[in-house]
PDB file of C-alpha atoms in Angstrom:
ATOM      1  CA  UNK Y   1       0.000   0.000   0.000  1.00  0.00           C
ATOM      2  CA  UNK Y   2       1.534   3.590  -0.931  1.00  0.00           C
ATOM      3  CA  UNK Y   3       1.310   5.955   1.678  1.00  0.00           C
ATOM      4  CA  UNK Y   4       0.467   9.294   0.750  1.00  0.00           C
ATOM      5  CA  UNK Y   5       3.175  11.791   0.235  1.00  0.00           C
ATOM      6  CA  UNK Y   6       3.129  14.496   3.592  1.00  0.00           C
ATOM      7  CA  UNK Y   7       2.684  18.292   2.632  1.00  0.00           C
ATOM      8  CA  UNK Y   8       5.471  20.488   2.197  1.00  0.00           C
ATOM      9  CA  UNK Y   9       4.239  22.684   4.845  1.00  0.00           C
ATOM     10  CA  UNK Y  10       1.774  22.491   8.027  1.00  0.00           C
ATOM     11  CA  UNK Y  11       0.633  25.699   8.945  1.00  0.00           C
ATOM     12  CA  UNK Y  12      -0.057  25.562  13.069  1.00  0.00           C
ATOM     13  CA  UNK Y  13      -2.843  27.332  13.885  1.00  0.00           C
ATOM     14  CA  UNK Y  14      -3.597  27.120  18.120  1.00  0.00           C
ATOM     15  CA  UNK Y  15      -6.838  28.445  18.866  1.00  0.00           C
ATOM     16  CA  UNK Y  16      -9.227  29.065  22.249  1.00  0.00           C
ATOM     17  CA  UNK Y  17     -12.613  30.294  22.128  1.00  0.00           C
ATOM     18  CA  UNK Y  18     -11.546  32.235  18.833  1.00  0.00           C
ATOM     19  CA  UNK Y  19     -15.272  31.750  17.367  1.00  0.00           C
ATOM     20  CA  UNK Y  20     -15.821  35.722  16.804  1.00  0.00           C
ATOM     21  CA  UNK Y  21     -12.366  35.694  13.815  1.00  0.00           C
ATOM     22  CA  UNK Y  22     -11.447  31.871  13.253  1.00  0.00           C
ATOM     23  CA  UNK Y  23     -13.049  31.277  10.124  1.00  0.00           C
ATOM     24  CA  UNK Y  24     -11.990  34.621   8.506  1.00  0.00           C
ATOM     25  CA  UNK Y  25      -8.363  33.050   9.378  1.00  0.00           C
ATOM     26  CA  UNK Y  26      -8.805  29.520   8.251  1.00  0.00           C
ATOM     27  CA  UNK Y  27     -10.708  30.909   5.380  1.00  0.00           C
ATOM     28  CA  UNK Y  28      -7.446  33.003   4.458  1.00  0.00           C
ATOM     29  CA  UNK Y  29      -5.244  30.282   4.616  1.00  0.00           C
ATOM     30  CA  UNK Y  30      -7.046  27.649   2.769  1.00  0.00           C
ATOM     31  CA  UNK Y  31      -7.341  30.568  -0.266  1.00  0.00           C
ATOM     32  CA  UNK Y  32      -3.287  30.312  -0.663  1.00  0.00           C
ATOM     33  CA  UNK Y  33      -2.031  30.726  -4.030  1.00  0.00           C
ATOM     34  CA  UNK Y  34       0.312  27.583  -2.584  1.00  0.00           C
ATOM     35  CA  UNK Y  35      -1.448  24.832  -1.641  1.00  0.00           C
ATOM     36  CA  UNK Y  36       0.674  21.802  -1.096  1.00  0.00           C
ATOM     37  CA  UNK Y  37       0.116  22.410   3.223  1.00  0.00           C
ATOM     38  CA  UNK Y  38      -2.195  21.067   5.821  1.00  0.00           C
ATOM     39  CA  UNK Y  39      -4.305  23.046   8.463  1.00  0.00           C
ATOM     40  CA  UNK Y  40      -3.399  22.036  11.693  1.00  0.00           C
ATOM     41  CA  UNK Y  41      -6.213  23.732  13.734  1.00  0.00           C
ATOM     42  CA  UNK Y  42      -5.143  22.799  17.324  1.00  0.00           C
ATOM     43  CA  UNK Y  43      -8.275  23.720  19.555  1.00  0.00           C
ATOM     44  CA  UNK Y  44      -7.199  24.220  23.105  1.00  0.00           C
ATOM     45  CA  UNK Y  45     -10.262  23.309  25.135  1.00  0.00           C
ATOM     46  CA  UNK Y  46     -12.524  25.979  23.536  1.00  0.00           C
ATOM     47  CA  UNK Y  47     -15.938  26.218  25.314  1.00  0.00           C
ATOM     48  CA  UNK Y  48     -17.623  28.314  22.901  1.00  0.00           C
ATOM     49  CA  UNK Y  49     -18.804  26.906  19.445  1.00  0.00           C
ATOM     50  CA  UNK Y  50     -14.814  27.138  18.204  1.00  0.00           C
ATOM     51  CA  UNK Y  51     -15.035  23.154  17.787  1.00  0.00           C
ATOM     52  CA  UNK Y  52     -17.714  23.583  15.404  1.00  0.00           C
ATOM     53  CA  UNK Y  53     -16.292  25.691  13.585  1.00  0.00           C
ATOM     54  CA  UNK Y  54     -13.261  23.488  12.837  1.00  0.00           C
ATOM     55  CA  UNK Y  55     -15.604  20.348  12.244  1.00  0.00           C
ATOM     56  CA  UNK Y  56     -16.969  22.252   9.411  1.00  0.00           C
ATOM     57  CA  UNK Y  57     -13.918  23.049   7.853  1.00  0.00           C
ATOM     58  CA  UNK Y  58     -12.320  20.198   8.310  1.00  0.00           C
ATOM     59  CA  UNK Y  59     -15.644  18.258   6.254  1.00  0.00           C
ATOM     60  CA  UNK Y  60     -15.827  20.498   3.574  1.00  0.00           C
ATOM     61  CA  UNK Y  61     -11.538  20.623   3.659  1.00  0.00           C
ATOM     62  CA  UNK Y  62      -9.145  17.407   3.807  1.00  0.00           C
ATOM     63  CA  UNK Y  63      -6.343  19.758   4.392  1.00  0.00           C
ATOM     64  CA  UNK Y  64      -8.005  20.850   7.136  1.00  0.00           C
ATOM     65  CA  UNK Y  65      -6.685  18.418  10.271  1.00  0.00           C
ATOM     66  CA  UNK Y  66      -8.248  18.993  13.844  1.00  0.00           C
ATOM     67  CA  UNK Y  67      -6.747  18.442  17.094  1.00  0.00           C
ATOM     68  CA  UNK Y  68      -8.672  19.127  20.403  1.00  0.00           C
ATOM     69  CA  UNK Y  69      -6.523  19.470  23.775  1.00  0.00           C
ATOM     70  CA  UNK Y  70      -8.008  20.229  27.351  1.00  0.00           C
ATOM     71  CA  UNK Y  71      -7.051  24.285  27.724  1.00  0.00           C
ATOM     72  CA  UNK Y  72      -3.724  23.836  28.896  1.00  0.00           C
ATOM     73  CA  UNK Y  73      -2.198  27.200  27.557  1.00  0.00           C
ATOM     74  CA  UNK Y  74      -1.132  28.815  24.051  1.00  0.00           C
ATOM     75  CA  UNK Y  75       2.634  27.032  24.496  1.00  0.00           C
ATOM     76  CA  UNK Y  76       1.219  23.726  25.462  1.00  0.00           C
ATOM     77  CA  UNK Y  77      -0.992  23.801  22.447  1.00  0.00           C
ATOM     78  CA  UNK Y  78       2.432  24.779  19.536  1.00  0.00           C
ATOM     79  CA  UNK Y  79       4.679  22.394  21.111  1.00  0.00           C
ATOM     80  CA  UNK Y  80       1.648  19.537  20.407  1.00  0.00           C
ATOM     81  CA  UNK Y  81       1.414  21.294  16.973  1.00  0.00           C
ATOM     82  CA  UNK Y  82       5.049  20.723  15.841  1.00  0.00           C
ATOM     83  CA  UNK Y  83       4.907  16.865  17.659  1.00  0.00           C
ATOM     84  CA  UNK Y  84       2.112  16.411  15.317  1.00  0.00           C
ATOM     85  CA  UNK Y  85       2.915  17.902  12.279  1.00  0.00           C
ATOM     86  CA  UNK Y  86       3.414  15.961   8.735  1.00  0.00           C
ATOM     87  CA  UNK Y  87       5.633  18.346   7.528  1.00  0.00           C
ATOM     88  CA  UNK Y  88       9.203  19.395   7.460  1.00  0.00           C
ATOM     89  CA  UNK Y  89       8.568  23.139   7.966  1.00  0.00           C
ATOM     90  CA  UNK Y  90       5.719  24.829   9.848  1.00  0.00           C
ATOM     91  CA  UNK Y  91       4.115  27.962   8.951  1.00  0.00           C
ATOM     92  CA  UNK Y  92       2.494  29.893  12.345  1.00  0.00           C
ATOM     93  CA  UNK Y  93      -0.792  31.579  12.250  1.00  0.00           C
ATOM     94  CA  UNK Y  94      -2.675  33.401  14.698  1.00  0.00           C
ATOM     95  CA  UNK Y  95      -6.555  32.781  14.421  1.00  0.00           C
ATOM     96  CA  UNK Y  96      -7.631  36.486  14.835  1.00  0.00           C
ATOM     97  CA  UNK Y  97      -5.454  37.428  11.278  1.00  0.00           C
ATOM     98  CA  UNK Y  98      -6.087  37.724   8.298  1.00  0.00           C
ATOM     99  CA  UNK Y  99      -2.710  35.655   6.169  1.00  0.00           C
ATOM    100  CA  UNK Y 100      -2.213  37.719   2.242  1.00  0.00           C
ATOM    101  CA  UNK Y 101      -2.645  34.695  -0.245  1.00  0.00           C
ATOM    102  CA  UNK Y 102       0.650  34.933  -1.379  1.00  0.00           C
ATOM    103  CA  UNK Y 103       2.117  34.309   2.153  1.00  0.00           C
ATOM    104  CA  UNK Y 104       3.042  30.484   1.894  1.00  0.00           C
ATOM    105  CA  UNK Y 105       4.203  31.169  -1.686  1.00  0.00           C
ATOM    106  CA  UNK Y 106       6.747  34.049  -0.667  1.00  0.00           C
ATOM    107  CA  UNK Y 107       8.145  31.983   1.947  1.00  0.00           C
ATOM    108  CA  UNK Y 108       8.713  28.832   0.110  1.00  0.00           C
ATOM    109  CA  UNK Y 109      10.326  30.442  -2.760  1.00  0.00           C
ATOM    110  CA  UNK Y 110      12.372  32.017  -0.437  1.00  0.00           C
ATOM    111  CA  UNK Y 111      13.403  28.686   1.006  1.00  0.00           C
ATOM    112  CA  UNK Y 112      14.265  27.050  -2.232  1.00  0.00           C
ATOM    113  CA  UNK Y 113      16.685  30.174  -2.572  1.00  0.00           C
ATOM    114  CA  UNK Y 114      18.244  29.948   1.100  1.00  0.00           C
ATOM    115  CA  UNK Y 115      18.216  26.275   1.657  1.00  0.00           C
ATOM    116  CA  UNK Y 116      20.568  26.739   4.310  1.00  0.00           C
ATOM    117  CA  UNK Y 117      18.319  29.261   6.705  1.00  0.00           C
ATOM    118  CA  UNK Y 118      16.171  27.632   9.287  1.00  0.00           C
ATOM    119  CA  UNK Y 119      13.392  30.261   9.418  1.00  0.00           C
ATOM    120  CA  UNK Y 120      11.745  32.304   7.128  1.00  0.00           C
ATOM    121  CA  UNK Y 121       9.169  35.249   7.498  1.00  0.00           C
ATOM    122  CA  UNK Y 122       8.274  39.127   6.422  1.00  0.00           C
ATOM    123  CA  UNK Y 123       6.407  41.884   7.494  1.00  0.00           C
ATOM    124  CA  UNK Y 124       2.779  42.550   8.074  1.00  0.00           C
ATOM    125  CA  UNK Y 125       0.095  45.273   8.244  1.00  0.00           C
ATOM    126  CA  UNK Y 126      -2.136  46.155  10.516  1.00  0.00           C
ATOM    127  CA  UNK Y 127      -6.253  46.331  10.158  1.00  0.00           C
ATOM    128  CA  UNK Y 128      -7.459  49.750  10.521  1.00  0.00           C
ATOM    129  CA  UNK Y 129      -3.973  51.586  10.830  1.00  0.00           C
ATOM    130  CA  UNK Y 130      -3.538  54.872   9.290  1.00  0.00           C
ATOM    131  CA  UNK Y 131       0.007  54.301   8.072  1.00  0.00           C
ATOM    132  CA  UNK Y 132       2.231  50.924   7.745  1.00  0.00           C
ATOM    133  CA  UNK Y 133       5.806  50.921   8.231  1.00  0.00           C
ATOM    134  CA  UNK Y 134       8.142  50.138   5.091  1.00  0.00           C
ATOM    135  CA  UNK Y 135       9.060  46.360   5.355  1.00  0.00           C
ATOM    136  CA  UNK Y 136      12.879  45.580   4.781  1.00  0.00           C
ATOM    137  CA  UNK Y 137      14.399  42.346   3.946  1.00  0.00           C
ATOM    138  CA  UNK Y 138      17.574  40.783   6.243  1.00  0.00           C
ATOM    139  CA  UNK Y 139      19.370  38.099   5.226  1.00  0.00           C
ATOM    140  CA  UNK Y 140      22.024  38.058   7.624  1.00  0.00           C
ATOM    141  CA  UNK Y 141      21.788  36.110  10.616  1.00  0.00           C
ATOM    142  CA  UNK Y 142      24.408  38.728  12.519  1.00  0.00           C
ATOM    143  CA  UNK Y 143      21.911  41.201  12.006  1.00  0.00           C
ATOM    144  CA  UNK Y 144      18.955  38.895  13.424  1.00  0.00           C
ATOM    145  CA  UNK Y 145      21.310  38.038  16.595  1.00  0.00           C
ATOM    146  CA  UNK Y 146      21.902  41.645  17.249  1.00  0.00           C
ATOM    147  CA  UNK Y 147      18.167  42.576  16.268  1.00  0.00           C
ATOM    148  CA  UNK Y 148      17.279  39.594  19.244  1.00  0.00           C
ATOM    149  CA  UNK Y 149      19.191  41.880  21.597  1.00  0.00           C
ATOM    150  CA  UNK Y 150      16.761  44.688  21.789  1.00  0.00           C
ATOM    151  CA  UNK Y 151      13.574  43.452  20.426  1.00  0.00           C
ATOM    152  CA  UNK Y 152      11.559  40.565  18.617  1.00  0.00           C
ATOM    153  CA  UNK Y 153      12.548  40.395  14.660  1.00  0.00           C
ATOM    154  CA  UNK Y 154      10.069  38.421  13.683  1.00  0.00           C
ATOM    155  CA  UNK Y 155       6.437  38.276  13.391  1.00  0.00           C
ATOM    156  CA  UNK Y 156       5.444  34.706  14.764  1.00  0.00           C
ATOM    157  CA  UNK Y 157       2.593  34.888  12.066  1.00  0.00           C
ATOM    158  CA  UNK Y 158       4.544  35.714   9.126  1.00  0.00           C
ATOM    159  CA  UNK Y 159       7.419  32.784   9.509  1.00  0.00           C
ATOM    160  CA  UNK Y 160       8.011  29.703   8.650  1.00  0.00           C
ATOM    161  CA  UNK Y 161      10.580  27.390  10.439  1.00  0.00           C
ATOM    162  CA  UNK Y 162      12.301  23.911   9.699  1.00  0.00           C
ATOM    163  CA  UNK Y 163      10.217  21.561  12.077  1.00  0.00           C
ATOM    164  CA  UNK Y 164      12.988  19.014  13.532  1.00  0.00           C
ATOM    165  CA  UNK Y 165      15.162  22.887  13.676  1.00  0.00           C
ATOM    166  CA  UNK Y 166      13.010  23.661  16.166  1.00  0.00           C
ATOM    167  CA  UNK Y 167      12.610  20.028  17.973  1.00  0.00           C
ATOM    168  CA  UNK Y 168      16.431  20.586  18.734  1.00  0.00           C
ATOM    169  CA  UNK Y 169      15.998  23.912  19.855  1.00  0.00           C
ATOM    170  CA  UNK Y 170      13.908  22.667  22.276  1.00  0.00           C
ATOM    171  CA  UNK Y 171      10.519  24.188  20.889  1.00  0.00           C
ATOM    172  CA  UNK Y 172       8.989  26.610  22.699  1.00  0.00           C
ATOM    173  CA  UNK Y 173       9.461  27.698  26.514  1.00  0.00           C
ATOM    174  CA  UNK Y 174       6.887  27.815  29.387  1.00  0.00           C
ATOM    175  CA  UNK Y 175       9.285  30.044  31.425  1.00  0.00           C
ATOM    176  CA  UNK Y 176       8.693  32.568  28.061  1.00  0.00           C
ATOM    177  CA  UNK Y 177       5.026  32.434  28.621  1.00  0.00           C
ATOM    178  CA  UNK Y 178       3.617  35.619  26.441  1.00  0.00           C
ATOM    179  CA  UNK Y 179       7.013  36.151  25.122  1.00  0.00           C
ATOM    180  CA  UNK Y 180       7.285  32.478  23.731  1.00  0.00           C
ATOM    181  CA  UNK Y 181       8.567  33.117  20.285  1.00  0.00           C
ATOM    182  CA  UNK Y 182      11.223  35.775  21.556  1.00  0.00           C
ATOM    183  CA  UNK Y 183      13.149  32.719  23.345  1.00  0.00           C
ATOM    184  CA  UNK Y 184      12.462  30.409  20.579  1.00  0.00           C
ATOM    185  CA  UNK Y 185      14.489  32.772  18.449  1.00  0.00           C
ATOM    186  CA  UNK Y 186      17.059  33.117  20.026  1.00  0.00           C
ATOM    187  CA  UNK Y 187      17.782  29.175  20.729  1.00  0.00           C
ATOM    188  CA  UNK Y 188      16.731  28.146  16.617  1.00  0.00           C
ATOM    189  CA  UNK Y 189      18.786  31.021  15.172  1.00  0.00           C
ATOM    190  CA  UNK Y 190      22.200  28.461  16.471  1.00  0.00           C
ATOM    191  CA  UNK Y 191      20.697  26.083  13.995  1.00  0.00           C
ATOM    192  CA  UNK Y 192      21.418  28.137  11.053  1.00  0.00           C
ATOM    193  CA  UNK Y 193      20.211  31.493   9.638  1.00  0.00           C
ATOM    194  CA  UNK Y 194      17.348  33.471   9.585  1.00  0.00           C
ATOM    195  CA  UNK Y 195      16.033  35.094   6.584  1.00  0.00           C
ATOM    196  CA  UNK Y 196      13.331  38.314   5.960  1.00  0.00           C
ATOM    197  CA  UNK Y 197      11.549  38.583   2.799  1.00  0.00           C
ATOM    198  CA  UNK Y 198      10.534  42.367   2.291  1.00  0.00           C
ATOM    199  CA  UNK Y 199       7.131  41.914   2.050  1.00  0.00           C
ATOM    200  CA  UNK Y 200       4.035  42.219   3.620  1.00  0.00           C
ATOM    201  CA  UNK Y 201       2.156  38.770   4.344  1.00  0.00           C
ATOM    202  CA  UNK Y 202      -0.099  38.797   6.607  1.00  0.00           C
ATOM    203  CA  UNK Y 203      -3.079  41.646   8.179  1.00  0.00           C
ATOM    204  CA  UNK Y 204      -2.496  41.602  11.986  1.00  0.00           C
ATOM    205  CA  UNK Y 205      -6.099  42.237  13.931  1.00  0.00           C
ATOM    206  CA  UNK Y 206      -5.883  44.524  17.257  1.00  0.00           C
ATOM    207  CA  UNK Y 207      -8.942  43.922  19.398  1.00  0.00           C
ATOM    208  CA  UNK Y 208      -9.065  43.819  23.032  1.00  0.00           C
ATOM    209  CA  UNK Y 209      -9.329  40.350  23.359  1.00  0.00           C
ATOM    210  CA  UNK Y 210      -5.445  40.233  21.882  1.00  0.00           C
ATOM    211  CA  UNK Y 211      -3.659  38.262  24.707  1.00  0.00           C
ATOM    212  CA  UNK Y 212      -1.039  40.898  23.766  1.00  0.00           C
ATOM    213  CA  UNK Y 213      -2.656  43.545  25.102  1.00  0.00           C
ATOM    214  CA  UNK Y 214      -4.141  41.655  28.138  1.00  0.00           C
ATOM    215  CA  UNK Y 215      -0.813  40.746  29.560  1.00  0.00           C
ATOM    216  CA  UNK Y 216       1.315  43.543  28.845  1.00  0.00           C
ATOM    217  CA  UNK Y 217       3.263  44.167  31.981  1.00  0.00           C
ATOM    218  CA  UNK Y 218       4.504  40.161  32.095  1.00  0.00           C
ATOM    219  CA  UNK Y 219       5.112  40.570  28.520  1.00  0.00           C
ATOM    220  CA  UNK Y 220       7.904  43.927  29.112  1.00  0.00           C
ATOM    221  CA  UNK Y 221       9.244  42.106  32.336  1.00  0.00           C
ATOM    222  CA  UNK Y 222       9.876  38.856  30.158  1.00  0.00           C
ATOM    223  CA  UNK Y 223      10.881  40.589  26.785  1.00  0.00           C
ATOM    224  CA  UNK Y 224      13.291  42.584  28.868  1.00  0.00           C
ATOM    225  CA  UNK Y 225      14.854  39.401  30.637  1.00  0.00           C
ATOM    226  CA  UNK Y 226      15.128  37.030  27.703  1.00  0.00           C
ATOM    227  CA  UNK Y 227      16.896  40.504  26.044  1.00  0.00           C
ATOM    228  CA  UNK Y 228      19.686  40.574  28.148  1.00  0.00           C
ATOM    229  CA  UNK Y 229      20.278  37.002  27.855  1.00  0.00           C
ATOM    230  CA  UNK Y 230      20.080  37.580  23.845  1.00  0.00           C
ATOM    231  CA  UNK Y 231      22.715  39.939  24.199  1.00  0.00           C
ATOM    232  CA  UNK Y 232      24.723  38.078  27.141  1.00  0.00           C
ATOM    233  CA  UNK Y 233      24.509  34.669  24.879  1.00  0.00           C
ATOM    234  CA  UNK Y 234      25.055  36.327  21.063  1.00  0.00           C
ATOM    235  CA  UNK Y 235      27.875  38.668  22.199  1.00  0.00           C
ATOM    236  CA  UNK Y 236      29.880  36.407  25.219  1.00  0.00           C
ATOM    237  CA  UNK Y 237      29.288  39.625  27.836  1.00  0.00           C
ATOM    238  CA  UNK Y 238      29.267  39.943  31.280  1.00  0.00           C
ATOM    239  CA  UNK Y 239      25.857  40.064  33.062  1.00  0.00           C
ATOM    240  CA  UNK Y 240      26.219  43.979  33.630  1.00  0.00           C
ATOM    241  CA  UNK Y 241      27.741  44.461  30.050  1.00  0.00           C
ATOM    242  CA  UNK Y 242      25.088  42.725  28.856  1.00  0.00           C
ATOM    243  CA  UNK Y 243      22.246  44.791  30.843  1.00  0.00           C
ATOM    244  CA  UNK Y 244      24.030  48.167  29.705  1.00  0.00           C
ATOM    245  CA  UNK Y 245      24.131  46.355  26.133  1.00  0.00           C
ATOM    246  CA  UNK Y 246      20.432  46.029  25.906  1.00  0.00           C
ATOM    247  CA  UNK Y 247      19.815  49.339  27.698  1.00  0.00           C
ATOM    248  CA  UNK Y 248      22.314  50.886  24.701  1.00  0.00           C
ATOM    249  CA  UNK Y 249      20.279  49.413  22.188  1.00  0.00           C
ATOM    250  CA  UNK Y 250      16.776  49.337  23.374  1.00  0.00           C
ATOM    251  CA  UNK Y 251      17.092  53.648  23.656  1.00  0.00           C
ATOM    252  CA  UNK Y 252      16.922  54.204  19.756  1.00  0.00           C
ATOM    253  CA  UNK Y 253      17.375  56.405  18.063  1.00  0.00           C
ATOM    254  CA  UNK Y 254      17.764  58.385  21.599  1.00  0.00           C
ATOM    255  CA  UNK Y 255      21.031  56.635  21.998  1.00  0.00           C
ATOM    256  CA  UNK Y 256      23.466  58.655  23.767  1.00  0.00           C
ATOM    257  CA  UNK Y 257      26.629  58.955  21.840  1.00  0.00           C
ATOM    258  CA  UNK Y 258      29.239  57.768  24.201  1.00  0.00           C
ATOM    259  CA  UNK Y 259      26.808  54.770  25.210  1.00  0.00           C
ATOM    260  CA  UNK Y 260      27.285  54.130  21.088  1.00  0.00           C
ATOM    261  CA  UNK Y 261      31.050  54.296  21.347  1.00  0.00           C
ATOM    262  CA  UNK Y 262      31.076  52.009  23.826  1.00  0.00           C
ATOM    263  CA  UNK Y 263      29.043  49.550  22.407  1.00  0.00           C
ATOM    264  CA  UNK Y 264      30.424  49.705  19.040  1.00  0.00           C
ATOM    265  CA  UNK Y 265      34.012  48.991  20.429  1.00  0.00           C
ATOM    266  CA  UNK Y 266      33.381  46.620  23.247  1.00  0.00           C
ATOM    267  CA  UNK Y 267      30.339  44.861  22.299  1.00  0.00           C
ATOM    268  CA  UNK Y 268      30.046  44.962  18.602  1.00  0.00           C
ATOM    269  CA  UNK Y 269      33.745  43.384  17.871  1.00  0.00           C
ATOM    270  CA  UNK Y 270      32.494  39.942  19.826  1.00  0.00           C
ATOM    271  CA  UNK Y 271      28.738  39.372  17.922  1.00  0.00           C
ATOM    272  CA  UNK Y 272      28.377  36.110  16.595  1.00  0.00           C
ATOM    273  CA  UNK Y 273      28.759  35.697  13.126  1.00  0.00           C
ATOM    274  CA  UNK Y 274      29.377  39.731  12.536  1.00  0.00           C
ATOM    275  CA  UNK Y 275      29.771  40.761   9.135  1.00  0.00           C
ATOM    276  CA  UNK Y 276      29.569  43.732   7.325  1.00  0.00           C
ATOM    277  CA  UNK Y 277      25.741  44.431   7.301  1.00  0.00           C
ATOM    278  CA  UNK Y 278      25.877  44.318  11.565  1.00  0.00           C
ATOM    279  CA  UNK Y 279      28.756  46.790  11.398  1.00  0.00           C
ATOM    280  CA  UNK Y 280      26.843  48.691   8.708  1.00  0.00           C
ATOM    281  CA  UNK Y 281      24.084  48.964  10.798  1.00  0.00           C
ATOM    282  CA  UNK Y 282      25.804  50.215  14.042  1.00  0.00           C
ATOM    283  CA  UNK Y 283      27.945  52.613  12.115  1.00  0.00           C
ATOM    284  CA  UNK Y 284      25.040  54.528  10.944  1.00  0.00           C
ATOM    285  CA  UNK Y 285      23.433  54.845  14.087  1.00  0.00           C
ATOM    286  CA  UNK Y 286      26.682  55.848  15.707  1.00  0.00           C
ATOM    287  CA  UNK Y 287      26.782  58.689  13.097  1.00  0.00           C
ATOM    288  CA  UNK Y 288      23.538  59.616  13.672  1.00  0.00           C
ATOM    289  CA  UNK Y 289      24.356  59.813  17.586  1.00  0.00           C
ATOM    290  CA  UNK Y 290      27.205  61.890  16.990  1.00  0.00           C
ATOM    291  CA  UNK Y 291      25.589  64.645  14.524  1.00  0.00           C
ATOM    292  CA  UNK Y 292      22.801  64.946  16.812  1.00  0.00           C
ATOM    293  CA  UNK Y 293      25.282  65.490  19.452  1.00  0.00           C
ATOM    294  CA  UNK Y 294      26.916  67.904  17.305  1.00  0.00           C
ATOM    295  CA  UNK Y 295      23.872  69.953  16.500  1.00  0.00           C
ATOM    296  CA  UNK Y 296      22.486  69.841  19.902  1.00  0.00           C
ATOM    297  CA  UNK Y 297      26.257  71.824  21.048  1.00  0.00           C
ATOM    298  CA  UNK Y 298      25.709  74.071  18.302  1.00  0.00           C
TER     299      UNK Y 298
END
């Protein structure tokens, strides 16, 4: 008997009482211009008619493949995602967005350029914003490891990621609870490179029901710690280098110039993989620092 060949990609999407936006989601993703991926809608104990919801698609959809856990937590829920999934790589989706139908396509074009990179993603937009930000593409992982020390490079819904990448990276952390693709980041980008298409793929939706905005405060106090680590881990500092590293960083474009200086000279030189476009992009905010410095003597 021939088994049937698994899907290029699985796109994880964890859910829990999402009834008011999951099938605007799912419907996004099943209208990919790619469609060689399964639907792994992993329903977290939903009490509300969420489990309906996925029954239907997954009737009228066999890419559509449900999976129903007691509510046990968003990181309990991805971790049984990429245990279960049939593919090699793993596309993330959030089931209050809205992914562009080009999204799966970008990405896996991009990985049959960069077969070496380990994770994949872009920018996105946001619903109802007055202005978007201009999306730029990275392909260097020094960059990434340096971004990682001040902030979170990557949109969790825009990526993709190599599946047994992220097995040995040891998935996803419960210590990172609200902040649990920061960490990931920072452990999967030692597996190989990261790479940033410059495009828009995805329409984030801001409500109030965002576990973002409900757990703000744990989210700075953990985004903060697992920061310092980043830059304690990616740049072999001390634990006060490290803190004053972050603190350098996480003050653009505010950065005092002697805090630059220092950074660029003590910190800089020992960045993991560091190439030119990491030293590129410190020397142009250190000349920024020091004309505004400058002009603020004049």
């Amino acid at each position: 008997m021939t088994m049937p060949t698994p899907p290029k990609i699985t796109v994880l999407m964890p859910v829990w009482n999402g009834e008011e936006h999951l099938r605007a989601a799912v419907e996004s993703v099943l209208g990919q211009t790619f469609e060689d991926f399964e639907l792994l809608l992993v329903d977290d104990g939903s009490s509300d008619s969420t489990p309906a919801i996925i029954e239907e698609f997954a009737r009228a959809d066999p890419r559509v493949r449900p999976l129903r856990l007691p509510h046990g937590g968003l990181i309990r829920a991805l971790n049984f995602g990429i245990e279960e999934a049939s593919a090699p790589w793993i596309a993330r989706f959030d089931a209050d967005d809205i992914a562009l139908p080009h999204w799966l396509e970008v990405l896996w074009a991009a990985r049959q350029r960069y077969p070496e990179a380990v994770l994949f993603h872009g920018g996105g937009k946001t619903l109802g914003a007055t202005s978007q930000a201009k999306i730029f593409g990275n392909t260097s992982r020094a960059l990434h490891a340096l971004q990682l020390c001040f902030l979170c490079p990557v949109l969790h819904p825009s990526c993709m990621f190599n599946r047994e990448a992220m097995l040995a990276a040891g998935q996803y952390a419960k210590a990172d609870l609200h902040t649990e693709d920061y960490g990931a980041w920072g452990r999967l980008l030692e597996y190989g490179p990261f790479i940033k298409v410059p495009q828009a793929l995805f329409w984030r939706r801001i409500h109030a029901g965002s576990v973002s905005l409900q757990n703000l405060r744990t989210q700075k106090e953990h985004t903060r710690r697992i920061a310092i680590g980043h830059c304690r881990k990616f740049m072999e500092l001390s634990e006060s280098d490290a803190e004053r590293a972050w603190a350098t960083l996480v003050k653009l474009p505010t950065t005092d110039f002697s805090d630059w200086l220092w950074f660029s000279t003590h910190c800089l030189p020992r960045l993991r993989w560091l190439d030119a476009r990491a030293c590129l992009w410190v020397s142009l905010r250190l000349g920024r620092s020091f004309f505004r410095k400058r002009k603020a003597r004049a």
